[in-house]
Coordinates of C-alpha atoms and ligand atoms in Angstrom, one line a residue:
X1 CA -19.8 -26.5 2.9
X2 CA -20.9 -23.2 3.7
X3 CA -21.3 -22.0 7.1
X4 CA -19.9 -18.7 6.7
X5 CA -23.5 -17.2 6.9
X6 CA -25.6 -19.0 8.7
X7 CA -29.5 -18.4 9.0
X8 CA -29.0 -14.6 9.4
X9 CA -26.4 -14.0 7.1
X10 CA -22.9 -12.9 9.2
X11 CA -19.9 -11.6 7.3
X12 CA -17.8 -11.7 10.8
X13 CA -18.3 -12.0 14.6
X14 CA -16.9 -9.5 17.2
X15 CA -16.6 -10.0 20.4
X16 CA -18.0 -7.6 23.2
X17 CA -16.1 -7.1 26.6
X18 CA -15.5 -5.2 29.3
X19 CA -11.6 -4.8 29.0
X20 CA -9.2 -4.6 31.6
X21 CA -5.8 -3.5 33.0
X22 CA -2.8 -5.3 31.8
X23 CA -0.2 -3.2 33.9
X24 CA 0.3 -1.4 37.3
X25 CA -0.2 2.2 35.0
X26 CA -3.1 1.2 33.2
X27 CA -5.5 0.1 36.6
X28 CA -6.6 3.8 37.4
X29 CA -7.0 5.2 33.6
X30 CA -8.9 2.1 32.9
X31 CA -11.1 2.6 36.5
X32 CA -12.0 6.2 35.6
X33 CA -13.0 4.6 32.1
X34 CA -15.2 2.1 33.9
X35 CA -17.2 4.8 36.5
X36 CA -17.2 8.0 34.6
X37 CA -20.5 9.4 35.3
X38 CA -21.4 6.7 37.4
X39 CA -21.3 7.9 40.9
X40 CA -19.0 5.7 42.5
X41 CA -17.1 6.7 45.4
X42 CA -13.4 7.7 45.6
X43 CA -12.3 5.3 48.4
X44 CA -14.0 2.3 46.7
X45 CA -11.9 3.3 43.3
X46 CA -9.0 3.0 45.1
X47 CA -9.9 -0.1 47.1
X48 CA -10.4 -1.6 43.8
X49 CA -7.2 -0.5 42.5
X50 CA -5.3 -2.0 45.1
X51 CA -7.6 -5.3 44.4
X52 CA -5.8 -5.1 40.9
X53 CA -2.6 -4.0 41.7
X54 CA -1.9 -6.9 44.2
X55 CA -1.9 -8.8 41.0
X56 CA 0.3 -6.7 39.1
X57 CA -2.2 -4.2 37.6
X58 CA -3.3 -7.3 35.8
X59 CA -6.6 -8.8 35.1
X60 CA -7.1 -11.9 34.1
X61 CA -9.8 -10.8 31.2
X62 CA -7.8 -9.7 28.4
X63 CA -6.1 -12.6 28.5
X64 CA -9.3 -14.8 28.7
X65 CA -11.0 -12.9 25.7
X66 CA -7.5 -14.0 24.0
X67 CA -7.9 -17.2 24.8
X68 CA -11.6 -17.8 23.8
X69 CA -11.1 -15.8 20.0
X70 CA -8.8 -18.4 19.6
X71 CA -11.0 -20.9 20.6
X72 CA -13.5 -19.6 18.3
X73 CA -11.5 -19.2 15.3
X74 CA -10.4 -23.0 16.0
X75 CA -14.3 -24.0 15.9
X76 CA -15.4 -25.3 12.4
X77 CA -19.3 -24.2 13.3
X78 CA -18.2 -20.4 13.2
X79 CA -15.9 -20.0 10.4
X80 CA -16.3 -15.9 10.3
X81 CA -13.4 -13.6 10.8
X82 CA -13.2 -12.9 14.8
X83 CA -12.3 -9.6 15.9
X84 CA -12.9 -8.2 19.4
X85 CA -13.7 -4.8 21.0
X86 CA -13.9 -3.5 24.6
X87 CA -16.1 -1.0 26.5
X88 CA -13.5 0.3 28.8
X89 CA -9.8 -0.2 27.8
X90 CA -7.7 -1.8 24.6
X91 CA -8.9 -3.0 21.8
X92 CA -11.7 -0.4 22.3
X93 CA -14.9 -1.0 20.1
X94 CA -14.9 2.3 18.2
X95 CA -11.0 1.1 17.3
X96 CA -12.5 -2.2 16.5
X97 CA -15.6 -1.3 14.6
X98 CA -13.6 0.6 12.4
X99 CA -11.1 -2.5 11.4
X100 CA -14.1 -3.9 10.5
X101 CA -15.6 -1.3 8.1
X102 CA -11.9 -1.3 6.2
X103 CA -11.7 -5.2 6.1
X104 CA -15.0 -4.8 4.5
X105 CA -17.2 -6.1 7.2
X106 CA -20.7 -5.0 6.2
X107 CA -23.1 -7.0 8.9
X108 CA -21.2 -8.8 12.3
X109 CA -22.8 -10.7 15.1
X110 CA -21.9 -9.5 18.5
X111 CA -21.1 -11.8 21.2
X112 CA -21.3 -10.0 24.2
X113 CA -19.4 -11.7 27.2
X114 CA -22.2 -11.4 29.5
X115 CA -25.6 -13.1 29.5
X116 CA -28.3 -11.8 31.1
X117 CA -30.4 -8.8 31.0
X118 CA -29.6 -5.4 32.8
X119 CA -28.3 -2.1 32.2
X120 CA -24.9 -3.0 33.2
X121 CA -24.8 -6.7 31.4
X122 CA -27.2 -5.8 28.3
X123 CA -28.1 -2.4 27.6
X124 CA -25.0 -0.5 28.4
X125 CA -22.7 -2.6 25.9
X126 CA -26.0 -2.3 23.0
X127 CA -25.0 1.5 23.6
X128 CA -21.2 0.6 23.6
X129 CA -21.8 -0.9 20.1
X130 CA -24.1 2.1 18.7
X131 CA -21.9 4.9 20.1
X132 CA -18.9 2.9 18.1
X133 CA -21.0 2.8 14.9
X134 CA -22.5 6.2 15.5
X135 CA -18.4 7.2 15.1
X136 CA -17.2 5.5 11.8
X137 CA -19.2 6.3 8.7
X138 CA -19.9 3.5 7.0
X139 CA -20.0 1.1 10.1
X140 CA -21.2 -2.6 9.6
X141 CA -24.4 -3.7 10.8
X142 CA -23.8 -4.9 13.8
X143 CA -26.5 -7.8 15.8
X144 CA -26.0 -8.5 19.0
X145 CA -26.7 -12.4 19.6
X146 CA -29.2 -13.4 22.1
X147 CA -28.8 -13.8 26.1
X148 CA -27.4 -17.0 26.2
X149 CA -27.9 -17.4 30.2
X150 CA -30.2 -20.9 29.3
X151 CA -28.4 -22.2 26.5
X152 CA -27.2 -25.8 26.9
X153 CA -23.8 -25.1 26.1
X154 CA -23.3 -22.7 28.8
X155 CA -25.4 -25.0 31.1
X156 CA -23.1 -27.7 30.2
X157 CA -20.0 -26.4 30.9
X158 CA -20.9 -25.0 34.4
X159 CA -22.5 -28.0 35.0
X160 CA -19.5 -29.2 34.6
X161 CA -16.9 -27.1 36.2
X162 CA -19.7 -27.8 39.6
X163 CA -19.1 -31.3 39.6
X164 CA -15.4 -31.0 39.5
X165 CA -15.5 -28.5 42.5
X166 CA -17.0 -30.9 44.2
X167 CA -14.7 -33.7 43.1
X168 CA -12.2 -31.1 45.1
X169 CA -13.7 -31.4 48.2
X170 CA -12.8 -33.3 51.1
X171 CA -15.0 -37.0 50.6
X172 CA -16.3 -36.6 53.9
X173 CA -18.3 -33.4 53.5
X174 CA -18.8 -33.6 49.6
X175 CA -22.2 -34.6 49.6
X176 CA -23.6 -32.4 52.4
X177 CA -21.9 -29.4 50.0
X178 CA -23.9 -26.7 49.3
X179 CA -23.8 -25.1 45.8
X180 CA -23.4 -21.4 46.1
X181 CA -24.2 -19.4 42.8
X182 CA -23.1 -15.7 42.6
X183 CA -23.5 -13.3 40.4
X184 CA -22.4 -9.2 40.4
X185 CA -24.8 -7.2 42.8
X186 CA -26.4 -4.7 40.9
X187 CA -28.6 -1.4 42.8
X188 CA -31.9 -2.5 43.2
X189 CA -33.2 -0.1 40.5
X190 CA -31.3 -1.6 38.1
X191 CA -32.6 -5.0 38.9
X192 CA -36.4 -3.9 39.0
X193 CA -36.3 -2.6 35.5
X194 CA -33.9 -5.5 34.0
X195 CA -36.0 -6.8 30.7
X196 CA -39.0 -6.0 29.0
X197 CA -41.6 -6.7 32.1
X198 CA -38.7 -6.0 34.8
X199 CA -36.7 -8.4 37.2
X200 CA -35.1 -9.9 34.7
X201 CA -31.4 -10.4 35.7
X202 CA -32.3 -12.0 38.8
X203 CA -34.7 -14.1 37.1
X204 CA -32.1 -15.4 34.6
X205 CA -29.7 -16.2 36.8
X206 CA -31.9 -18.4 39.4
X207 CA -33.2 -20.1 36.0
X208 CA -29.3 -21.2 35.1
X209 CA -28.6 -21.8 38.7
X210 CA -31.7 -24.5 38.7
X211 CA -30.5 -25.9 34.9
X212 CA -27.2 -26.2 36.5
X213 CA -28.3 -27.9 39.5
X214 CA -30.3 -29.8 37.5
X215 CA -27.6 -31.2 35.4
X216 CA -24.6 -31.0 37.9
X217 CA -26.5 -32.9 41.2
X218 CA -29.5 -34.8 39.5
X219 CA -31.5 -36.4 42.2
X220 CA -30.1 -39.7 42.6
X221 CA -29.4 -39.9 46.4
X222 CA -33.4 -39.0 46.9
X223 CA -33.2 -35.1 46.9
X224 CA -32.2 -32.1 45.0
X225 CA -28.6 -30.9 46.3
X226 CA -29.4 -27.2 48.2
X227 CA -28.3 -24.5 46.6
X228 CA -28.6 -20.7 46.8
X229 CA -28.1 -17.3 44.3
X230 CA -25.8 -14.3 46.4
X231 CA -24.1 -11.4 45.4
X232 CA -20.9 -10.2 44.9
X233 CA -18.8 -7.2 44.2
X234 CA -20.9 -4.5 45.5
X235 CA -20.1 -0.6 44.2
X236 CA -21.6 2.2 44.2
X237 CA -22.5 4.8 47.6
X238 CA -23.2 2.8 50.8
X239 CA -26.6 4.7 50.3
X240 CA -28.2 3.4 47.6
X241 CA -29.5 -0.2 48.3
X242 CA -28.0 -3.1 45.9
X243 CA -28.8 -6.9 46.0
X244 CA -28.5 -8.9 48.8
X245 CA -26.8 -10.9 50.8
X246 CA -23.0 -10.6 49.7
X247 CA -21.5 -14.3 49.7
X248 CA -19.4 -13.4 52.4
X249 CA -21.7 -12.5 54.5
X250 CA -24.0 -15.6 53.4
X251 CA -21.1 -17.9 54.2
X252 CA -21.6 -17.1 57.9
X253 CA -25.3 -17.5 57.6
X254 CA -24.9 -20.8 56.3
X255 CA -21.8 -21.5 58.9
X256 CA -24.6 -20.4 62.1
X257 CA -27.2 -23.0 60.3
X258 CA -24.5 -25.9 60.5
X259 CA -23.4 -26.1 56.6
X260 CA -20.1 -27.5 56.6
X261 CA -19.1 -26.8 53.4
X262 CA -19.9 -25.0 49.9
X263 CA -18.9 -24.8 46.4
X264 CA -18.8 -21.4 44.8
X265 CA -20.6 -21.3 40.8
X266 CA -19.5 -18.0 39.7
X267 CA -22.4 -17.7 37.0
X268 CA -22.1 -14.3 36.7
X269 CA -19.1 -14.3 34.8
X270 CA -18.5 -15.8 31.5
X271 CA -14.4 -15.9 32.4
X272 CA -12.0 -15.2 35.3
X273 CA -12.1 -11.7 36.1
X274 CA -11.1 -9.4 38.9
X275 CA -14.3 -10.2 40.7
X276 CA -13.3 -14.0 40.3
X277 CA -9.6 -14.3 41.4
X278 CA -10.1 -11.7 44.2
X279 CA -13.6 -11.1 45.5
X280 CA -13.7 -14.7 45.9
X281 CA -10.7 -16.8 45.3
X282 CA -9.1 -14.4 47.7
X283 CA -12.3 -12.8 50.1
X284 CA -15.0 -15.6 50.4
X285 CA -11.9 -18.3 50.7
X286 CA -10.4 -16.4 53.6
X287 CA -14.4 -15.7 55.1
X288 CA -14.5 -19.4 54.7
X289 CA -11.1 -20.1 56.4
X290 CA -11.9 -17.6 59.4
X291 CA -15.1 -20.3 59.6
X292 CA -13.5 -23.6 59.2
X293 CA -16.0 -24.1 56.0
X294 CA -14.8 -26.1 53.0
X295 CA -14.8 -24.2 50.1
X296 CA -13.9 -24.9 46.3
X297 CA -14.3 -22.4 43.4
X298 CA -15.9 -23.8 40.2
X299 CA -13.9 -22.4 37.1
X300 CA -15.9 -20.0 35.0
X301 CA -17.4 -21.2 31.2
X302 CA -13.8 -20.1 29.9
X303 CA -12.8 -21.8 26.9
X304 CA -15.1 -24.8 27.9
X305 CA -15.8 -27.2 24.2
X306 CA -19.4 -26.9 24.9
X307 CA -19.5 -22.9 25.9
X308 CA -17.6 -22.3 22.3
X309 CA -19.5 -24.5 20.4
X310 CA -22.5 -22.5 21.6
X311 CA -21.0 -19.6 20.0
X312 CA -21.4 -21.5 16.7
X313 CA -24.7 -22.7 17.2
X314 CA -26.3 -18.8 18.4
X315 CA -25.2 -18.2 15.2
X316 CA -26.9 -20.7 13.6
X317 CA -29.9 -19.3 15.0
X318 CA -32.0 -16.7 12.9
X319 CA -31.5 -13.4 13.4
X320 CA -32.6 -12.4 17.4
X321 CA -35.3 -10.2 18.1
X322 CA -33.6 -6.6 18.9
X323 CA -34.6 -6.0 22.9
X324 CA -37.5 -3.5 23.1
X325 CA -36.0 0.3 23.4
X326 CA -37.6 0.5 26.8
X327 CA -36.1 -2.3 28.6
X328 CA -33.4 -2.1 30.9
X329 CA -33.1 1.6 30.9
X330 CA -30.0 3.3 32.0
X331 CA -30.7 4.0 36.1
X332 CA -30.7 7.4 37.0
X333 CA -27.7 8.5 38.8
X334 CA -29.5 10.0 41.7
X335 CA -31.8 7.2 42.3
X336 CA -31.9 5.9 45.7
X337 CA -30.8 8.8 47.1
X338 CA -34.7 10.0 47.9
X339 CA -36.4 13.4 46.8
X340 CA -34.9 16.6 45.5
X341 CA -31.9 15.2 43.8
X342 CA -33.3 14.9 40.3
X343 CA -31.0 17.6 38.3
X344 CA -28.3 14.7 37.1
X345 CA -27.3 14.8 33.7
X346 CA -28.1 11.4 33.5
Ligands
HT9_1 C1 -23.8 -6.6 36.1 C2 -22.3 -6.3 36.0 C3 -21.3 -7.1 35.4 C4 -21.6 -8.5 34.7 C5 -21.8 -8.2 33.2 C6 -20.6 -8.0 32.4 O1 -19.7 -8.9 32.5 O2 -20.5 -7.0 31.8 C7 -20.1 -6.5 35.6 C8 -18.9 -7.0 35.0 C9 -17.6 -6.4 35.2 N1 -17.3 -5.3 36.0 C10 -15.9 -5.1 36.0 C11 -15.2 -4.1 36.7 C12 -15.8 -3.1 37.4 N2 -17.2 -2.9 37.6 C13 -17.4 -1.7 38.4 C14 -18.6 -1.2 38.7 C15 -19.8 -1.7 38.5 N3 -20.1 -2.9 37.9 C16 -21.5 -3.1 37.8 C17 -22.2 -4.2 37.3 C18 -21.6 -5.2 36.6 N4 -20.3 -5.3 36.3 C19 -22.1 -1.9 38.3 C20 -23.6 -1.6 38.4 C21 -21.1 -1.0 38.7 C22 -21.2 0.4 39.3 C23 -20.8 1.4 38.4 C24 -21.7 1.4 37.1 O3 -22.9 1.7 37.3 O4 -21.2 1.1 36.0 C25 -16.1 -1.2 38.6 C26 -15.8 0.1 39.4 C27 -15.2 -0.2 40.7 C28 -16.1 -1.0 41.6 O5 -16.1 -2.2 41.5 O6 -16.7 -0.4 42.5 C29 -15.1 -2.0 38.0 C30 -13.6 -1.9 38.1 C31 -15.3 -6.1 35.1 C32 -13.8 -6.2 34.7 C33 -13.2 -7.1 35.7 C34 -11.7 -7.3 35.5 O7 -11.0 -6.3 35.2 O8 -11.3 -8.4 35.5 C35 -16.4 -6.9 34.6 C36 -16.3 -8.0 33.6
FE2_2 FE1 -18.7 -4.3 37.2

């Protein structure tokens, strides 16, 4: 059998990420990694840092990427060599990329561990993977795969991971439960002109939010279950306006209109990250405690059967139209902050 190449003709797959810390003196090398040239304030850099250093200097990402190339080597629909390169700490892309070249690689799918469209989730790691290439001669091809924010697998295993958060709830208040989906908050310049026509990270993620609902709560007790999309993880300068409401603060919206208690769908996040285990295992829990709300977590995709055997099947697919070169541009630095600021480098 040969599924080595599938309909567009992969010699390897690499997988895309973010990177993070894995030690108390890598958290503030790998922040300035992360926001170099992006603006954000000192005292939220080193609120951050403390976020990772209460577990160590640890995030839980590296460790998850681990886990899922493992799960992807393991997966007879892939059967292409799996390497993996970050954005912002080790193994960095440009390291990776050029692995690749001396193994021989001469055209790799990308599976980028985010997916929607936006600068920050699509545009920034298609410039990740260019700048790598643009610095070993010879580079493979490299093709990113598509968004996979609506593909069954993914749908599947959130789906999934839903119902089981509700299993975790107290009986009495599980089927009131509201399903909360979050996602990072991004500034609202970045969300107008996410996707070729604009809007389209927040578009993508109500559209898995109602596949998941969909699939996780059919409509068997008469009506949908309610459910809402929030925001987490805010950066940036208090000044420039990001998307709203924060799931913290929602949870006390939803606590003055009577809801008794919610499950958290972290479909931003393909795995457990920093955001996960603290802005809301640790934040929104305690908001929820301080309200007397039940709250459970749903796990992320993870290392879910059905969100790996999507990895085999996008690259089954043919060959995914490249995103236009206008779409989800880079947002200026000084947008936001009104008039006469425009002499960024940006
Ligand atoms: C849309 C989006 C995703 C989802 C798509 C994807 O998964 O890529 C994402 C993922 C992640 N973001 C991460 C970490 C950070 N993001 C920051 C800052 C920012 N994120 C932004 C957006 C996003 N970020 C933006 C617009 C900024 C402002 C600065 C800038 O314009 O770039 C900062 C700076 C400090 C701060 O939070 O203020 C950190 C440390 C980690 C690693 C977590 C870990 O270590 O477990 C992951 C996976
Ligand atoms: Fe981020």
């Amino acid at each position: 059998m040969d599924s080595t190449t599938g309909n567009a003709g992969y010699d390897a797959l690499v997988v895309v990420s973010f990177g993070g810390p894995e030690g108390p003196e890598d958290v503030m090398p790998f922040l300035e990694n992360v926001v170099r040239g992006r603006g954000v304030p000192r005292e939220r850099l080193l609120e951050v840092a403390d976020h990772y250093q209460r577990f160590g200097g640890v995030s839980p990402i590296n460790a998850q990427c681990r886990q899922l190339i493992e799960a992807i080597e393991a997966e007879p629909a892939v059967g292409l060599p799996v390497y993996w390169g970050n954005r912002n700490w080790h193994p960095f892309l440009e390291d990776t990329v050029r692995r690749m070249k001396d193994d021989g690689v001469r055209r790799a799918a990308a599976f980028v561990t985010s997916a929607y469209s936006s600068y920050s989730s699509c545009r920034q790691y298609l410039d990740d993977i260019a700048r790598a290439r643009a610095a070993v001669p010879g580079a493979p091809e490299i093709v990113k795969l598509r968004h996979h924010y609506d593909h069954p697998g993914f749908v599947a295993a959130m789906a999934d991971h839903t119902r089981e958060a509700l299993g975790r709830l107290p009986g009495g208040v599980r089927d009131a439960a509201r399903l909360v989906f979050t996602a990072h908050s991004i500034p609202l310049t970045m969300a107008r002109t996410a996707g070729p026509a604009g809007g389209a990270y927040e578009a993508q993620l109500r559209r898995t939010a109602e596949l998941i609902v969909a699939e996780a709560a059919p409509a068997g007790r008469g009506t949908e279950r309610e459910w809402d999309l929030v925001w987490q993880s805010r950066s940036g300068p208090p000044q420039v306006p990001w998307l709203e409401p924060d799931v913290c603060d929602h949870l006390e919206a939803l606590h003055a209109r009577g809801v008794g208690a919610v499950v958290l769908v972290p479909i931003g996040f393909m795995s457990d990250h920093m955001e996960v285990v603290y802005d809301l295992d640790v934040e929104a829990a305690a908001a929820a405690d301080k309200l007397g709300m039940a709250l459970t977590r749903a796990a992320t995709a993870g290392v879910h059967p059905r969100f790996v055997a999507m990895i085999g099947e996008l690259l089954a697919e043919p060959e995914p139209a490249a995103c236009p070169a206008t779409c989800c541009p880079r947002p200026r630095r000084d947008q936001g902050r009104g008039p006469g600021a425009e002499h960024g480098q940006e």
